Amino acid sequence: TVCQGSLAVLVRLQSFLAETLMNRAIISTDKAPAAIGTYSQAVKVGNTIYLSGQIALDPVTMVLCEGIEAQVVQVFENLKAVCEAAGGGLQDIAKLNIFLTDLSHFALVNETMAKYFQPPFPARAAVGVASLPRGALVEMDGVMALTG
């Protein structure tokens, strides 16, 4: 009957969700800034890693770097550290989101990104925002997919 079929689907879905949640792991490294709020640096579910937003905090001093060039570099370094802690690297990022308080810095982000990534590049969005935590000029988050 329809009810029995629906019940079977629900049981399979419940089993899938329970298995997925059991495969959830929190990723943390002291080579990237400690979380400054109620979040983790990254969360791994299966082979997918969800990278929290990184701003240009120095991981040792927790002080924001000065100037847009230094901030963009530090953000990529912070993301790289979290990716490596998760067992991958920047090349494993499938989707990168970039938040800028001034979109005139977009060309600089592209130029710097080319030093950290090789083709094929990840999918990406760049969004202009009014402000970012701690007065940062740039923030990035992303989704990483590990193979194997």
PDB file of N, CA, C and O in Angstrom, residues 4 12 15 20 24 36 39 51 53 55 66-67 75 77-78 85 104 106 121 139 142 148:
ATOM      1  N   GLN A   4       2.590   1.812   3.473  1.00  0.00           N
ATOM      2  CA  GLN A   4       3.749   0.964   3.710  1.00  0.00           C
ATOM      3  C   GLN A   4       4.952   1.440   2.904  1.00  0.00           C
ATOM      4  O   GLN A   4       6.078   1.440   3.389  1.00  0.00           O
ATOM      5  N   ARG A  12      14.313   4.419   5.528  1.00  0.00           N
ATOM      6  CA  ARG A  12      15.594   4.552   4.825  1.00  0.00           C
ATOM      7  C   ARG A  12      16.172   5.950   5.019  1.00  0.00           C
ATOM      8  O   ARG A  12      17.377   6.115   5.213  1.00  0.00           O
ATOM      9  N   SER A  15      17.624   6.250   8.495  1.00  0.00           N
ATOM     10  CA  SER A  15      18.898   5.529   8.552  1.00  0.00           C
ATOM     11  C   SER A  15      20.007   6.342   7.902  1.00  0.00           C
ATOM     12  O   SER A  15      21.113   6.453   8.434  1.00  0.00           O
ATOM     13  N   THR A  20      24.766   9.819   8.421  1.00  0.00           N
ATOM     14  CA  THR A  20      25.415  11.073   8.058  1.00  0.00           C
ATOM     15  C   THR A  20      25.828  11.851   9.302  1.00  0.00           C
ATOM     16  O   THR A  20      26.943  12.351   9.387  1.00  0.00           O
ATOM     17  N   ARG A  24      29.846  13.072  11.191  1.00  0.00           N
ATOM     18  CA  ARG A  24      30.116  14.504  11.350  1.00  0.00           C
ATOM     19  C   ARG A  24      31.290  14.700  12.294  1.00  0.00           C
ATOM     20  O   ARG A  24      31.347  14.102  13.364  1.00  0.00           O
ATOM     21  N   ILE A  36      35.714  33.190  17.028  1.00  0.00           N
ATOM     22  CA  ILE A  36      35.410  34.341  17.894  1.00  0.00           C
ATOM     23  C   ILE A  36      33.916  34.410  18.211  1.00  0.00           C
ATOM     24  O   ILE A  36      33.409  35.440  18.619  1.00  0.00           O
ATOM     25  N   TYR A  39      30.729  29.100  16.749  1.00  0.00           N
ATOM     26  CA  TYR A  39      30.883  28.321  15.522  1.00  0.00           C
ATOM     27  C   TYR A  39      32.199  27.563  15.570  1.00  0.00           C
ATOM     28  O   TYR A  39      33.049  27.821  16.416  1.00  0.00           O
ATOM     29  N   LEU A  51      33.572  25.198   5.448  1.00  0.00           N
ATOM     30  CA  LEU A  51      34.556  26.101   6.035  1.00  0.00           C
ATOM     31  C   LEU A  51      33.872  27.369   6.520  1.00  0.00           C
ATOM     32  O   LEU A  51      33.221  28.067   5.738  1.00  0.00           O
ATOM     33  N   GLY A  53      33.585  31.266   7.851  1.00  0.00           N
ATOM     34  CA  GLY A  53      34.205  32.491   7.367  1.00  0.00           C
ATOM     35  C   GLY A  53      35.507  32.792   8.087  1.00  0.00           C
ATOM     36  O   GLY A  53      35.598  32.637   9.305  1.00  0.00           O
ATOM     37  N   ILE A  55      38.393  35.814   8.570  1.00  0.00           N
ATOM     38  CA  ILE A  55      38.851  37.178   8.359  1.00  0.00           C
ATOM     39  C   ILE A  55      40.356  37.172   8.605  1.00  0.00           C
ATOM     40  O   ILE A  55      40.931  36.140   8.928  1.00  0.00           O
ATOM     41  N   GLU A  66      46.622  44.810   8.958  1.00  0.00           N
ATOM     42  CA  GLU A  66      46.269  46.131   8.444  1.00  0.00           C
ATOM     43  C   GLU A  66      46.419  46.182   6.935  1.00  0.00           C
ATOM     44  O   GLU A  66      47.374  45.639   6.384  1.00  0.00           O
ATOM     45  N   GLY A  67      45.483  46.831   6.277  1.00  0.00           N
ATOM     46  CA  GLY A  67      45.545  47.026   4.832  1.00  0.00           C
ATOM     47  C   GLY A  67      44.926  45.873   4.065  1.00  0.00           C
ATOM     48  O   GLY A  67      44.978  44.718   4.475  1.00  0.00           O
ATOM     49  N   VAL A  75      43.752  35.967   4.912  1.00  0.00           N
ATOM     50  CA  VAL A  75      42.521  35.168   4.800  1.00  0.00           C
ATOM     51  C   VAL A  75      42.803  33.881   4.032  1.00  0.00           C
ATOM     52  O   VAL A  75      42.378  32.795   4.447  1.00  0.00           O
ATOM     53  N   GLU A  77      45.668  32.366   3.792  1.00  0.00           N
ATOM     54  CA  GLU A  77      46.499  31.538   4.659  1.00  0.00           C
ATOM     55  C   GLU A  77      45.655  30.848   5.731  1.00  0.00           C
ATOM     56  O   GLU A  77      45.880  29.672   6.052  1.00  0.00           O
ATOM     57  N   ASN A  78      44.689  31.567   6.297  1.00  0.00           N
ATOM     58  CA  ASN A  78      43.808  30.980   7.305  1.00  0.00           C
ATOM     59  C   ASN A  78      42.958  29.857   6.708  1.00  0.00           C
ATOM     60  O   ASN A  78      42.819  28.780   7.298  1.00  0.00           O
ATOM     61  N   ALA A  85      44.023  21.069   7.875  1.00  0.00           N
ATOM     62  CA  ALA A  85      43.603  20.374   9.097  1.00  0.00           C
ATOM     63  C   ALA A  85      42.500  19.368   8.800  1.00  0.00           C
ATOM     64  O   ALA A  85      42.364  18.358   9.497  1.00  0.00           O
ATOM     65  N   SER A 104      35.845  47.596  -5.056  1.00  0.00           N
ATOM     66  CA  SER A 104      36.963  48.050  -5.882  1.00  0.00           C
ATOM     67  C   SER A 104      38.210  47.204  -5.620  1.00  0.00           C
ATOM     68  O   SER A 104      39.166  47.257  -6.382  1.00  0.00           O
ATOM     69  N   PHE A 106      38.180  43.996  -5.773  1.00  0.00           N
ATOM     70  CA  PHE A 106      37.932  42.722  -6.448  1.00  0.00           C
ATOM     71  C   PHE A 106      39.121  42.287  -7.311  1.00  0.00           C
ATOM     72  O   PHE A 106      39.515  41.114  -7.296  1.00  0.00           O
ATOM     73  N   PHE A 121      39.572  26.308 -11.320  1.00  0.00           N
ATOM     74  CA  PHE A 121      39.268  27.135 -10.159  1.00  0.00           C
ATOM     75  C   PHE A 121      37.919  26.728  -9.557  1.00  0.00           C
ATOM     76  O   PHE A 121      37.066  26.183 -10.250  1.00  0.00           O
ATOM     77  N   GLU A 139      36.288  38.851   3.985  1.00  0.00           N
ATOM     78  CA  GLU A 139      36.023  37.586   4.661  1.00  0.00           C
ATOM     79  C   GLU A 139      35.739  36.555   3.583  1.00  0.00           C
ATOM     80  O   GLU A 139      35.182  36.878   2.528  1.00  0.00           O
ATOM     81  N   GLY A 142      33.769  28.778   2.528  1.00  0.00           N
ATOM     82  CA  GLY A 142      33.673  27.899   1.388  1.00  0.00           C
ATOM     83  C   GLY A 142      33.229  26.504   1.746  1.00  0.00           C
ATOM     84  O   GLY A 142      32.985  26.175   2.906  1.00  0.00           O
ATOM     85  N   GLY A 148      37.957  10.307  -2.379  1.00  0.00           N
ATOM     86  CA  GLY A 148      38.546   9.081  -1.837  1.00  0.00           C
ATOM     87  C   GLY A 148      38.311   8.831  -0.414  1.00  0.00           C
ATOM     88  O   GLY A 148      37.916   9.393   0.450  1.00  0.00           O
TER      89      GLY A 148
END
